[in-house]
Amino acid sequence: MATLAYEGLCTFEFGIVVELFGLPRPELDHWYAFEVCGLEKGPLHATGGISVLPKKGLEGLLDADTILIPGWRDPNELPPQRLIRTLIAAHQKGARLVSICSGIFVLAATGLLNGRRATTHWKYVDKLRCAFPLIQLQPDVLYVDDGDILTSAGSAAGIDLCLHIIRNDFGTLIANNVARRLVVSPHREGGQAQFIDKPIGDQTSPWLAYLLEWVQVRLHNSITVEQLASQARMSKRTLSRRFAETTGNSPLDWITSLRVRRAKDLLETSALSVEEVADRCGFGSAPTLRHHFRTRVKLTPNSYRARFQRSAIEPDH
């Protein structure tokens, strides 16, 4: 895994990447091999008077299986062609590309996002749409996982995306442990709509938080859109619109995501059979659980358990 550093580096975004992927974690059997690769020769000057001295140049990106772009110094500045060529070559070799906030302008310049889903900070949405109209921009979500290219919204949403990557690579238990050390939520619900500078209604965040609390204790039961709408005191049509605006999903997709997440937790931390896990998560049957696991996790439940099941990690003292 490697992160790009550059003159004028976005310090906070760079710090997120270093904290989540570059910090040694001796309590784990294995972790990411992490490198900082400089666009220019160091020392590089970052926001806040900080200097960074990368050990490698752009050539280091070609050896990485994951490349992170922690922001970009100026959305109006086209990234150097040698950086664009390096990212394209690395992607062709199979590298996963990740951007935080304005870092999407670097990925967009490669053309690799054309026709694909992505997101960025709400204040860059219009500029990005104008400059790169072929990108399928989703402006109201915290991050977008489009397989081998992942993008996050504003700076702090980079934490959500990085935890998502850890969750996919190491499982829910490890991601939760990392989140606990950071003292952040392992997974925030909703999107960035509540942060956009326009009138969107005072209920944007509270109604979703209330529904999440209501649903979490009922996941093992059948839950209908009618029930959700009743609890939110909205019509079904209004509820569906609010969900699309706030989470990027339909209400039933959102519930399925919650169920899959609970199933992952149970598969990692319990000896319950797949049938019992399906029942406790509200899927009703093992075949239904397997279907959603293959669709969303790209693994069968048993394969996921074999890969990620482990004893609970003791919290830091």
PDB file of C-alpha atoms in Angstrom:
ATOM      1  CA  MET A   1       0.000   0.000   0.000  1.00  0.00           C
ATOM      2  CA  ALA A   2       1.315   3.452  -0.902  1.00  0.00           C
ATOM      3  CA  THR A   3       0.149   7.027  -0.513  1.00  0.00           C
ATOM      4  CA  LEU A   4       1.036   9.931  -2.739  1.00  0.00           C
ATOM      5  CA  ALA A   5       2.740  12.967  -1.170  1.00  0.00           C
ATOM      6  CA  TYR A   6       3.216  16.225  -3.023  1.00  0.00           C
ATOM      7  CA  GLU A   7       4.258  19.836  -2.535  1.00  0.00           C
ATOM      8  CA  GLY A   8       1.343  21.577  -0.805  1.00  0.00           C
ATOM      9  CA  LEU A   9       0.179  18.282   0.710  1.00  0.00           C
ATOM     10  CA  CYS A  10      -3.247  18.260   2.429  1.00  0.00           C
ATOM     11  CA  THR A  11      -2.090  17.515   5.981  1.00  0.00           C
ATOM     12  CA  PHE A  12      -5.309  16.207   7.507  1.00  0.00           C
ATOM     13  CA  GLU A  13      -6.074  13.793   4.674  1.00  0.00           C
ATOM     14  CA  PHE A  14      -2.460  12.587   4.677  1.00  0.00           C
ATOM     15  CA  GLY A  15      -2.671  12.098   8.455  1.00  0.00           C
ATOM     16  CA  ILE A  16      -5.810   9.964   8.070  1.00  0.00           C
ATOM     17  CA  VAL A  17      -4.051   7.638   5.643  1.00  0.00           C
ATOM     18  CA  VAL A  18      -0.923   7.334   7.810  1.00  0.00           C
ATOM     19  CA  GLU A  19      -2.936   6.754  10.996  1.00  0.00           C
ATOM     20  CA  LEU A  20      -5.177   4.062   9.543  1.00  0.00           C
ATOM     21  CA  PHE A  21      -2.719   2.218   7.304  1.00  0.00           C
ATOM     22  CA  GLY A  22       0.809   3.226   8.286  1.00  0.00           C
ATOM     23  CA  LEU A  23       0.586   2.920  12.074  1.00  0.00           C
ATOM     24  CA  PRO A  24       2.157  -0.337  13.341  1.00  0.00           C
ATOM     25  CA  ARG A  25      -0.374  -2.711  14.865  1.00  0.00           C
ATOM     26  CA  PRO A  26       1.621  -5.347  16.775  1.00  0.00           C
ATOM     27  CA  GLU A  27      -1.585  -6.869  18.169  1.00  0.00           C
ATOM     28  CA  LEU A  28      -2.395  -8.195  14.673  1.00  0.00           C
ATOM     29  CA  ASP A  29      -0.770 -11.137  12.935  1.00  0.00           C
ATOM     30  CA  HIS A  30      -0.214  -9.095   9.792  1.00  0.00           C
ATOM     31  CA  TRP A  31      -0.943  -5.605   8.532  1.00  0.00           C
ATOM     32  CA  TYR A  32      -0.357  -3.377   5.525  1.00  0.00           C
ATOM     33  CA  ALA A  33       3.147  -2.727   4.189  1.00  0.00           C
ATOM     34  CA  PHE A  34       2.987   1.058   3.860  1.00  0.00           C
ATOM     35  CA  GLU A  35       5.041   3.519   1.800  1.00  0.00           C
ATOM     36  CA  VAL A  36       4.946   7.266   1.165  1.00  0.00           C
ATOM     37  CA  CYS A  37       5.826   8.151  -2.431  1.00  0.00           C
ATOM     38  CA  GLY A  38       6.680  11.714  -3.407  1.00  0.00           C
ATOM     39  CA  LEU A  39       5.535  13.457  -6.563  1.00  0.00           C
ATOM     40  CA  GLU A  40       8.479  15.836  -6.219  1.00  0.00           C
ATOM     41  CA  LYS A  41      11.822  15.424  -4.467  1.00  0.00           C
ATOM     42  CA  GLY A  42      11.579  16.117  -0.743  1.00  0.00           C
ATOM     43  CA  PRO A  43      11.338  17.606   1.678  1.00  0.00           C
ATOM     44  CA  LEU A  44       7.757  18.419   0.691  1.00  0.00           C
ATOM     45  CA  HIS A  45       5.919  21.251   2.381  1.00  0.00           C
ATOM     46  CA  ALA A  46       2.478  20.429   3.761  1.00  0.00           C
ATOM     47  CA  THR A  47      -0.288  22.663   5.062  1.00  0.00           C
ATOM     48  CA  GLY A  48       0.518  24.002   8.524  1.00  0.00           C
ATOM     49  CA  GLY A  49       4.287  24.320   8.131  1.00  0.00           C
ATOM     50  CA  ILE A  50       4.928  20.568   8.185  1.00  0.00           C
ATOM     51  CA  SER A  51       7.593  18.945   6.018  1.00  0.00           C
ATOM     52  CA  VAL A  52       7.424  15.402   4.664  1.00  0.00           C
ATOM     53  CA  LEU A  53      10.432  13.483   3.349  1.00  0.00           C
ATOM     54  CA  PRO A  54       9.246  10.497   1.267  1.00  0.00           C
ATOM     55  CA  LYS A  55      11.572   7.527   0.907  1.00  0.00           C
ATOM     56  CA  LYS A  56      10.402   6.774  -2.627  1.00  0.00           C
ATOM     57  CA  GLY A  57       9.305   8.656  -5.723  1.00  0.00           C
ATOM     58  CA  LEU A  58       6.490   7.896  -8.130  1.00  0.00           C
ATOM     59  CA  GLU A  59       8.121   4.618  -9.100  1.00  0.00           C
ATOM     60  CA  GLY A  60       7.086   3.274  -5.693  1.00  0.00           C
ATOM     61  CA  LEU A  61       3.429   3.486  -6.706  1.00  0.00           C
ATOM     62  CA  LEU A  62       3.998   0.843  -9.376  1.00  0.00           C
ATOM     63  CA  ASP A  63       4.794  -1.738  -6.685  1.00  0.00           C
ATOM     64  CA  ALA A  64       1.678  -1.041  -4.590  1.00  0.00           C
ATOM     65  CA  ASP A  65      -1.541  -3.038  -4.640  1.00  0.00           C
ATOM     66  CA  THR A  66      -3.418  -0.018  -3.248  1.00  0.00           C
ATOM     67  CA  ILE A  67      -2.650   3.650  -3.986  1.00  0.00           C
ATOM     68  CA  LEU A  68      -4.164   6.459  -1.927  1.00  0.00           C
ATOM     69  CA  ILE A  69      -4.481  10.071  -3.072  1.00  0.00           C
ATOM     70  CA  PRO A  70      -4.944  12.204   0.093  1.00  0.00           C
ATOM     71  CA  GLY A  71      -6.500  15.303  -1.457  1.00  0.00           C
ATOM     72  CA  TRP A  72      -5.038  17.535  -4.137  1.00  0.00           C
ATOM     73  CA  ARG A  73      -3.456  20.943  -3.653  1.00  0.00           C
ATOM     74  CA  ASP A  74      -5.619  22.778  -6.204  1.00  0.00           C
ATOM     75  CA  PRO A  75      -8.655  21.399  -8.085  1.00  0.00           C
ATOM     76  CA  ASN A  76      -7.901  23.921 -10.832  1.00  0.00           C
ATOM     77  CA  GLU A  77      -4.413  22.487 -11.367  1.00  0.00           C
ATOM     78  CA  LEU A  78      -4.130  19.573 -13.767  1.00  0.00           C
ATOM     79  CA  PRO A  79      -1.910  16.891 -12.206  1.00  0.00           C
ATOM     80  CA  PRO A  80       1.439  16.329 -13.969  1.00  0.00           C
ATOM     81  CA  GLN A  81       1.344  13.903 -16.872  1.00  0.00           C
ATOM     82  CA  ARG A  82       3.969  11.663 -15.276  1.00  0.00           C
ATOM     83  CA  LEU A  83       1.656  11.180 -12.272  1.00  0.00           C
ATOM     84  CA  ILE A  84      -1.300  10.425 -14.540  1.00  0.00           C
ATOM     85  CA  ARG A  85       0.745   7.913 -16.550  1.00  0.00           C
ATOM     86  CA  THR A  86       1.971   6.232 -13.345  1.00  0.00           C
ATOM     87  CA  LEU A  87      -1.545   5.835 -11.937  1.00  0.00           C
ATOM     88  CA  ILE A  88      -2.856   4.400 -15.207  1.00  0.00           C
ATOM     89  CA  ALA A  89       0.042   1.949 -15.378  1.00  0.00           C
ATOM     90  CA  ALA A  90      -0.438   0.906 -11.744  1.00  0.00           C
ATOM     91  CA  HIS A  91      -4.168   0.397 -12.291  1.00  0.00           C
ATOM     92  CA  GLN A  92      -3.477  -1.725 -15.361  1.00  0.00           C
ATOM     93  CA  LYS A  93      -1.229  -3.883 -13.160  1.00  0.00           C
ATOM     94  CA  GLY A  94      -4.159  -4.400 -10.782  1.00  0.00           C
ATOM     95  CA  ALA A  95      -3.704  -1.660  -8.205  1.00  0.00           C
ATOM     96  CA  ARG A  96      -6.722  -0.424  -6.251  1.00  0.00           C
ATOM     97  CA  LEU A  97      -7.000   3.386  -6.454  1.00  0.00           C
ATOM     98  CA  VAL A  98      -8.412   5.442  -3.579  1.00  0.00           C
ATOM     99  CA  SER A  99      -9.006   9.185  -3.258  1.00  0.00           C
ATOM    100  CA  ILE A 100      -9.997  11.354  -0.327  1.00  0.00           C
ATOM    101  CA  CYS A 101     -11.914  14.608  -0.871  1.00  0.00           C
ATOM    102  CA  SER A 102     -10.244  16.692  -3.619  1.00  0.00           C
ATOM    103  CA  GLY A 103      -7.971  13.779  -4.500  1.00  0.00           C
ATOM    104  CA  ILE A 104     -10.673  12.752  -6.943  1.00  0.00           C
ATOM    105  CA  PHE A 105      -9.408  15.448  -9.323  1.00  0.00           C
ATOM    106  CA  VAL A 106      -6.218  13.439  -9.708  1.00  0.00           C
ATOM    107  CA  LEU A 107      -8.112  10.221 -10.432  1.00  0.00           C
ATOM    108  CA  ALA A 108     -10.517  12.038 -12.738  1.00  0.00           C
ATOM    109  CA  ALA A 109      -7.595  13.364 -14.806  1.00  0.00           C
ATOM    110  CA  THR A 110      -6.544   9.791 -15.610  1.00  0.00           C
ATOM    111  CA  GLY A 111      -9.866   9.088 -17.327  1.00  0.00           C
ATOM    112  CA  LEU A 112     -10.269   5.933 -15.258  1.00  0.00           C
ATOM    113  CA  LEU A 113     -13.426   7.287 -13.616  1.00  0.00           C
ATOM    114  CA  ASN A 114     -15.268   7.872 -16.889  1.00  0.00           C
ATOM    115  CA  GLY A 115     -18.586   6.036 -16.755  1.00  0.00           C
ATOM    116  CA  ARG A 116     -18.006   4.982 -13.155  1.00  0.00           C
ATOM    117  CA  ARG A 117     -19.540   5.974  -9.825  1.00  0.00           C
ATOM    118  CA  ALA A 118     -17.658   8.343  -7.521  1.00  0.00           C
ATOM    119  CA  THR A 119     -18.087  11.080  -4.929  1.00  0.00           C
ATOM    120  CA  THR A 120     -16.251  14.077  -3.521  1.00  0.00           C
ATOM    121  CA  HIS A 121     -16.750  16.952  -1.083  1.00  0.00           C
ATOM    122  CA  TRP A 122     -20.033  18.703  -1.747  1.00  0.00           C
ATOM    123  CA  LYS A 123     -18.307  22.016  -2.491  1.00  0.00           C
ATOM    124  CA  TYR A 124     -16.429  20.443  -5.444  1.00  0.00           C
ATOM    125  CA  VAL A 125     -19.443  18.763  -7.057  1.00  0.00           C
ATOM    126  CA  ASP A 126     -20.257  21.462  -9.624  1.00  0.00           C
ATOM    127  CA  LYS A 127     -16.614  21.963 -10.595  1.00  0.00           C
ATOM    128  CA  LEU A 128     -16.077  18.218 -11.014  1.00  0.00           C
ATOM    129  CA  ARG A 129     -19.265  17.768 -13.061  1.00  0.00           C
ATOM    130  CA  CYS A 130     -18.249  20.609 -15.349  1.00  0.00           C
ATOM    131  CA  ALA A 131     -14.684  19.382 -15.850  1.00  0.00           C
ATOM    132  CA  PHE A 132     -15.425  15.629 -16.006  1.00  0.00           C
ATOM    133  CA  PRO A 133     -19.045  15.119 -17.133  1.00  0.00           C
ATOM    134  CA  LEU A 134     -18.593  11.386 -17.811  1.00  0.00           C
ATOM    135  CA  ILE A 135     -18.203  10.556 -14.121  1.00  0.00           C
ATOM    136  CA  GLN A 136     -21.383   9.209 -12.477  1.00  0.00           C
ATOM    137  CA  LEU A 137     -21.187  11.504  -9.476  1.00  0.00           C
ATOM    138  CA  GLN A 138     -23.041  10.595  -6.265  1.00  0.00           C
ATOM    139  CA  PRO A 139     -22.809  13.797  -4.219  1.00  0.00           C
ATOM    140  CA  ASP A 140     -24.801  12.793  -1.122  1.00  0.00           C
ATOM    141  CA  VAL A 141     -22.820   9.793   0.134  1.00  0.00           C
ATOM    142  CA  LEU A 142     -19.787   9.534   2.402  1.00  0.00           C
ATOM    143  CA  TYR A 143     -17.877   7.271   0.026  1.00  0.00           C
ATOM    144  CA  VAL A 144     -18.285   5.147  -3.080  1.00  0.00           C
ATOM    145  CA  ASP A 145     -16.766   1.695  -3.517  1.00  0.00           C
ATOM    146  CA  ASP A 146     -16.739   0.960  -7.237  1.00  0.00           C
ATOM    147  CA  GLY A 147     -14.554  -2.115  -6.988  1.00  0.00           C
ATOM    148  CA  ASP A 148     -10.983  -1.198  -7.857  1.00  0.00           C
ATOM    149  CA  ILE A 149     -11.582   2.570  -7.546  1.00  0.00           C
ATOM    150  CA  LEU A 150     -12.880   4.079  -4.299  1.00  0.00           C
ATOM    151  CA  THR A 151     -13.595   7.737  -3.529  1.00  0.00           C
ATOM    152  CA  SER A 152     -14.635   9.634  -0.413  1.00  0.00           C
ATOM    153  CA  ALA A 153     -16.500  12.855   0.231  1.00  0.00           C
ATOM    154  CA  GLY A 154     -15.037  15.589   2.471  1.00  0.00           C
ATOM    155  CA  SER A 155     -11.867  15.103   4.478  1.00  0.00           C
ATOM    156  CA  ALA A 156     -13.337  13.350   7.530  1.00  0.00           C
ATOM    157  CA  ALA A 157     -15.259  10.993   5.230  1.00  0.00           C
ATOM    158  CA  GLY A 158     -11.827   9.640   4.371  1.00  0.00           C
ATOM    159  CA  ILE A 159     -11.888   7.955   7.781  1.00  0.00           C
ATOM    160  CA  ASP A 160     -15.142   6.204   6.841  1.00  0.00           C
ATOM    161  CA  LEU A 161     -13.667   5.047   3.539  1.00  0.00           C
ATOM    162  CA  CYS A 162     -10.417   3.827   5.101  1.00  0.00           C
ATOM    163  CA  LEU A 163     -12.339   1.865   7.742  1.00  0.00           C
ATOM    164  CA  HIS A 164     -14.438   0.391   4.929  1.00  0.00           C
ATOM    165  CA  ILE A 165     -11.249  -0.762   3.194  1.00  0.00           C
ATOM    166  CA  ILE A 166      -9.948  -2.311   6.418  1.00  0.00           C
ATOM    167  CA  ARG A 167     -13.323  -3.986   6.945  1.00  0.00           C
ATOM    168  CA  ASN A 168     -13.162  -5.532   3.472  1.00  0.00           C
ATOM    169  CA  ASP A 169      -9.528  -6.592   3.829  1.00  0.00           C
ATOM    170  CA  PHE A 170      -9.479  -7.813   7.446  1.00  0.00           C
ATOM    171  CA  GLY A 171     -13.115  -8.152   8.558  1.00  0.00           C
ATOM    172  CA  THR A 172     -15.495  -6.306  10.826  1.00  0.00           C
ATOM    173  CA  LEU A 173     -13.791  -7.213  14.095  1.00  0.00           C
ATOM    174  CA  ILE A 174     -10.445  -5.702  13.058  1.00  0.00           C
ATOM    175  CA  ALA A 175     -12.108  -2.609  11.583  1.00  0.00           C
ATOM    176  CA  ASN A 176     -14.062  -2.108  14.806  1.00  0.00           C
ATOM    177  CA  ASN A 177     -10.863  -2.409  16.819  1.00  0.00           C
ATOM    178  CA  VAL A 178      -9.136   0.210  14.662  1.00  0.00           C
ATOM    179  CA  ALA A 179     -12.178   2.492  14.997  1.00  0.00           C
ATOM    180  CA  ARG A 180     -12.130   2.034  18.768  1.00  0.00           C
ATOM    181  CA  ARG A 181      -8.498   3.122  18.921  1.00  0.00           C
ATOM    182  CA  LEU A 182      -9.445   6.191  16.890  1.00  0.00           C
ATOM    183  CA  VAL A 183     -12.497   6.769  19.115  1.00  0.00           C
ATOM    184  CA  VAL A 184     -14.781   7.041  16.093  1.00  0.00           C
ATOM    185  CA  SER A 185     -17.876   5.184  14.953  1.00  0.00           C
ATOM    186  CA  PRO A 186     -17.004   1.997  13.025  1.00  0.00           C
ATOM    187  CA  HIS A 187     -19.640   2.880  10.452  1.00  0.00           C
ATOM    188  CA  ARG A 188     -21.557   6.135  10.113  1.00  0.00           C
ATOM    189  CA  GLU A 189     -25.046   5.953   8.654  1.00  0.00           C
ATOM    190  CA  GLY A 190     -26.402   8.433   6.144  1.00  0.00           C
ATOM    191  CA  GLY A 191     -24.419  10.686   3.844  1.00  0.00           C
ATOM    192  CA  GLN A 192     -23.045  14.182   3.554  1.00  0.00           C
ATOM    193  CA  ALA A 193     -26.390  15.781   2.674  1.00  0.00           C
ATOM    194  CA  GLN A 194     -26.704  17.244   6.157  1.00  0.00           C
ATOM    195  CA  PHE A 195     -23.467  19.185   5.612  1.00  0.00           C
ATOM    196  CA  ILE A 196     -24.414  20.778   2.292  1.00  0.00           C
ATOM    197  CA  ASP A 197     -24.927  24.507   2.525  1.00  0.00           C
ATOM    198  CA  LYS A 198     -28.549  24.621   1.397  1.00  0.00           C
ATOM    199  CA  PRO A 199     -31.927  24.240   3.106  1.00  0.00           C
ATOM    200  CA  ILE A 200     -32.678  20.546   3.464  1.00  0.00           C
ATOM    201  CA  GLY A 201     -34.914  20.425   6.534  1.00  0.00           C
ATOM    202  CA  ASP A 202     -34.168  20.028  10.190  1.00  0.00           C
ATOM    203  CA  GLN A 203     -35.203  16.378  10.181  1.00  0.00           C
ATOM    204  CA  THR A 204     -32.515  15.206   7.745  1.00  0.00           C
ATOM    205  CA  SER A 205     -30.291  13.557  10.310  1.00  0.00           C
ATOM    206  CA  PRO A 206     -32.646  12.871  13.269  1.00  0.00           C
ATOM    207  CA  TRP A 207     -35.206  10.854  11.320  1.00  0.00           C
ATOM    208  CA  LEU A 208     -32.529   8.525   9.966  1.00  0.00           C
ATOM    209  CA  ALA A 209     -30.878   8.121  13.364  1.00  0.00           C
ATOM    210  CA  TYR A 210     -34.277   7.296  14.864  1.00  0.00           C
ATOM    211  CA  LEU A 211     -35.025   4.731  12.151  1.00  0.00           C
ATOM    212  CA  LEU A 212     -31.607   3.145  12.597  1.00  0.00           C
ATOM    213  CA  GLU A 213     -32.258   2.726  16.318  1.00  0.00           C
ATOM    214  CA  TRP A 214     -35.729   1.330  15.623  1.00  0.00           C
ATOM    215  CA  VAL A 215     -34.543  -1.090  12.943  1.00  0.00           C
ATOM    216  CA  GLN A 216     -31.479  -2.392  14.800  1.00  0.00           C
ATOM    217  CA  VAL A 217     -33.583  -4.107  17.454  1.00  0.00           C
ATOM    218  CA  ARG A 218     -35.956  -5.562  14.839  1.00  0.00           C
ATOM    219  CA  LEU A 219     -33.596  -6.840  12.155  1.00  0.00           C
ATOM    220  CA  HIS A 220     -34.596 -10.423  12.920  1.00  0.00           C
ATOM    221  CA  ASN A 221     -38.204  -9.564  11.970  1.00  0.00           C
ATOM    222  CA  SER A 222     -39.743  -8.775   8.612  1.00  0.00           C
ATOM    223  CA  ILE A 223     -39.631  -4.997   8.074  1.00  0.00           C
ATOM    224  CA  THR A 224     -41.644  -3.300   5.342  1.00  0.00           C
ATOM    225  CA  VAL A 225     -41.356   0.115   3.755  1.00  0.00           C
ATOM    226  CA  GLU A 226     -44.826   0.843   5.115  1.00  0.00           C
ATOM    227  CA  GLN A 227     -43.558   0.261   8.664  1.00  0.00           C
ATOM    228  CA  LEU A 228     -40.537   2.476   8.087  1.00  0.00           C
ATOM    229  CA  ALA A 229     -42.687   5.244   6.655  1.00  0.00           C
ATOM    230  CA  SER A 230     -45.051   4.995   9.614  1.00  0.00           C
ATOM    231  CA  GLN A 231     -42.188   5.229  12.101  1.00  0.00           C
ATOM    232  CA  ALA A 232     -40.670   8.193  10.242  1.00  0.00           C
ATOM    233  CA  ARG A 233     -44.118   9.813   9.951  1.00  0.00           C
ATOM    234  CA  MET A 234     -43.756  10.173   6.194  1.00  0.00           C
ATOM    235  CA  SER A 235     -45.450   8.821   3.128  1.00  0.00           C
ATOM    236  CA  LYS A 236     -43.741   5.934   1.356  1.00  0.00           C
ATOM    237  CA  ARG A 237     -42.886   8.240  -1.527  1.00  0.00           C
ATOM    238  CA  THR A 238     -41.331  10.879   0.746  1.00  0.00           C
ATOM    239  CA  LEU A 239     -39.385   8.236   2.644  1.00  0.00           C
ATOM    240  CA  SER A 240     -37.951   6.778  -0.559  1.00  0.00           C
ATOM    241  CA  ARG A 241     -36.938  10.256  -1.737  1.00  0.00           C
ATOM    242  CA  ARG A 242     -35.313  11.096   1.599  1.00  0.00           C
ATOM    243  CA  PHE A 243     -33.385   7.814   1.552  1.00  0.00           C
ATOM    244  CA  ALA A 244     -32.152   8.430  -1.977  1.00  0.00           C
ATOM    245  CA  GLU A 245     -31.014  11.933  -1.038  1.00  0.00           C
ATOM    246  CA  THR A 246     -29.377  10.982   2.260  1.00  0.00           C
ATOM    247  CA  THR A 247     -27.976   7.481   1.802  1.00  0.00           C
ATOM    248  CA  GLY A 248     -27.996   6.908  -1.948  1.00  0.00           C
ATOM    249  CA  ASN A 249     -30.038   3.736  -1.360  1.00  0.00           C
ATOM    250  CA  SER A 250     -33.645   2.664  -1.195  1.00  0.00           C
ATOM    251  CA  PRO A 251     -35.082   1.865   2.257  1.00  0.00           C
ATOM    252  CA  LEU A 252     -35.006  -1.882   1.595  1.00  0.00           C
ATOM    253  CA  ASP A 253     -31.423  -1.731   0.276  1.00  0.00           C
ATOM    254  CA  TRP A 254     -30.464   0.088   3.484  1.00  0.00           C
ATOM    255  CA  ILE A 255     -32.067  -2.630   5.629  1.00  0.00           C
ATOM    256  CA  THR A 256     -30.344  -5.337   3.608  1.00  0.00           C
ATOM    257  CA  SER A 257     -27.007  -3.605   4.176  1.00  0.00           C
ATOM    258  CA  LEU A 258     -27.652  -3.556   7.931  1.00  0.00           C
ATOM    259  CA  ARG A 259     -28.537  -7.236   7.853  1.00  0.00           C
ATOM    260  CA  VAL A 260     -25.427  -8.153   5.906  1.00  0.00           C
ATOM    261  CA  ARG A 261     -23.307  -6.191   8.368  1.00  0.00           C
ATOM    262  CA  ARG A 262     -24.865  -8.003  11.321  1.00  0.00           C
ATOM    263  CA  ALA A 263     -24.367 -11.340   9.565  1.00  0.00           C
ATOM    264  CA  LYS A 264     -20.683 -10.504   9.091  1.00  0.00           C
ATOM    265  CA  ASP A 265     -20.384  -9.734  12.800  1.00  0.00           C
ATOM    266  CA  LEU A 266     -22.031 -13.034  13.760  1.00  0.00           C
ATOM    267  CA  LEU A 267     -19.971 -15.073  11.313  1.00  0.00           C
ATOM    268  CA  GLU A 268     -16.784 -13.567  12.714  1.00  0.00           C
ATOM    269  CA  THR A 269     -17.595 -13.780  16.400  1.00  0.00           C
ATOM    270  CA  SER A 270     -19.914 -16.787  16.895  1.00  0.00           C
ATOM    271  CA  ALA A 271     -20.226 -20.475  16.109  1.00  0.00           C
ATOM    272  CA  LEU A 272     -23.819 -20.111  14.906  1.00  0.00           C
ATOM    273  CA  SER A 273     -24.735 -22.069  11.794  1.00  0.00           C
ATOM    274  CA  VAL A 274     -25.442 -20.193   8.568  1.00  0.00           C
ATOM    275  CA  GLU A 275     -29.136 -20.996   9.039  1.00  0.00           C
ATOM    276  CA  GLU A 276     -29.102 -19.516  12.558  1.00  0.00           C
ATOM    277  CA  VAL A 277     -27.255 -16.425  11.344  1.00  0.00           C
ATOM    278  CA  ALA A 278     -29.812 -15.960   8.574  1.00  0.00           C
ATOM    279  CA  ASP A 279     -32.640 -16.202  11.088  1.00  0.00           C
ATOM    280  CA  ARG A 280     -31.098 -13.722  13.536  1.00  0.00           C
ATOM    281  CA  CYS A 281     -30.448 -11.200  10.774  1.00  0.00           C
ATOM    282  CA  GLY A 282     -33.931 -11.356   9.294  1.00  0.00           C
ATOM    283  CA  PHE A 283     -33.038 -13.044   6.014  1.00  0.00           C
ATOM    284  CA  GLY A 284     -35.408 -15.904   6.789  1.00  0.00           C
ATOM    285  CA  SER A 285     -33.372 -18.602   5.117  1.00  0.00           C
ATOM    286  CA  ALA A 286     -29.775 -19.588   4.433  1.00  0.00           C
ATOM    287  CA  PRO A 287     -30.209 -19.364   0.623  1.00  0.00           C
ATOM    288  CA  THR A 288     -31.371 -15.745   0.933  1.00  0.00           C
ATOM    289  CA  LEU A 289     -28.383 -14.916   3.145  1.00  0.00           C
ATOM    290  CA  ARG A 290     -26.035 -16.604   0.670  1.00  0.00           C
ATOM    291  CA  HIS A 291     -27.550 -14.637  -2.216  1.00  0.00           C
ATOM    292  CA  HIS A 292     -27.006 -11.260  -0.540  1.00  0.00           C
ATOM    293  CA  PHE A 293     -23.528 -12.246   0.633  1.00  0.00           C
ATOM    294  CA  ARG A 294     -22.459 -13.198  -2.883  1.00  0.00           C
ATOM    295  CA  THR A 295     -23.937  -9.960  -4.223  1.00  0.00           C
ATOM    296  CA  ARG A 296     -22.532  -7.575  -1.631  1.00  0.00           C
ATOM    297  CA  VAL A 297     -19.486  -9.272  -0.112  1.00  0.00           C
ATOM    298  CA  LYS A 298     -18.420 -11.386  -3.118  1.00  0.00           C
ATOM    299  CA  LEU A 299     -17.979 -14.386  -0.795  1.00  0.00           C
ATOM    300  CA  THR A 300     -20.192 -17.132   0.549  1.00  0.00           C
ATOM    301  CA  PRO A 301     -20.945 -16.917   4.300  1.00  0.00           C
ATOM    302  CA  ASN A 302     -18.741 -19.955   4.978  1.00  0.00           C
ATOM    303  CA  SER A 303     -15.867 -18.501   2.952  1.00  0.00           C
ATOM    304  CA  TYR A 304     -16.206 -15.217   4.829  1.00  0.00           C
ATOM    305  CA  ARG A 305     -16.141 -17.044   8.179  1.00  0.00           C
ATOM    306  CA  ALA A 306     -13.081 -19.070   7.188  1.00  0.00           C
ATOM    307  CA  ARG A 307     -11.260 -15.900   6.191  1.00  0.00           C
ATOM    308  CA  PHE A 308     -12.221 -13.574   9.027  1.00  0.00           C
ATOM    309  CA  GLN A 309     -13.298 -15.542  12.090  1.00  0.00           C
ATOM    310  CA  ARG A 310     -10.950 -14.968  15.020  1.00  0.00           C
ATOM    311  CA  SER A 311     -10.976 -14.437  18.731  1.00  0.00           C
ATOM    312  CA  ALA A 312     -12.013 -11.005  19.901  1.00  0.00           C
ATOM    313  CA  ILE A 313      -9.080  -8.597  20.178  1.00  0.00           C
ATOM    314  CA  GLU A 314      -8.556  -7.132  23.582  1.00  0.00           C
ATOM    315  CA  PRO A 315      -9.103  -3.366  23.696  1.00  0.00           C
ATOM    316  CA  ASP A 316      -6.148  -1.102  24.409  1.00  0.00           C
ATOM    317  CA  HIS A 317      -5.435  -0.428  28.058  1.00  0.00           C
TER     318      HIS A 317
END
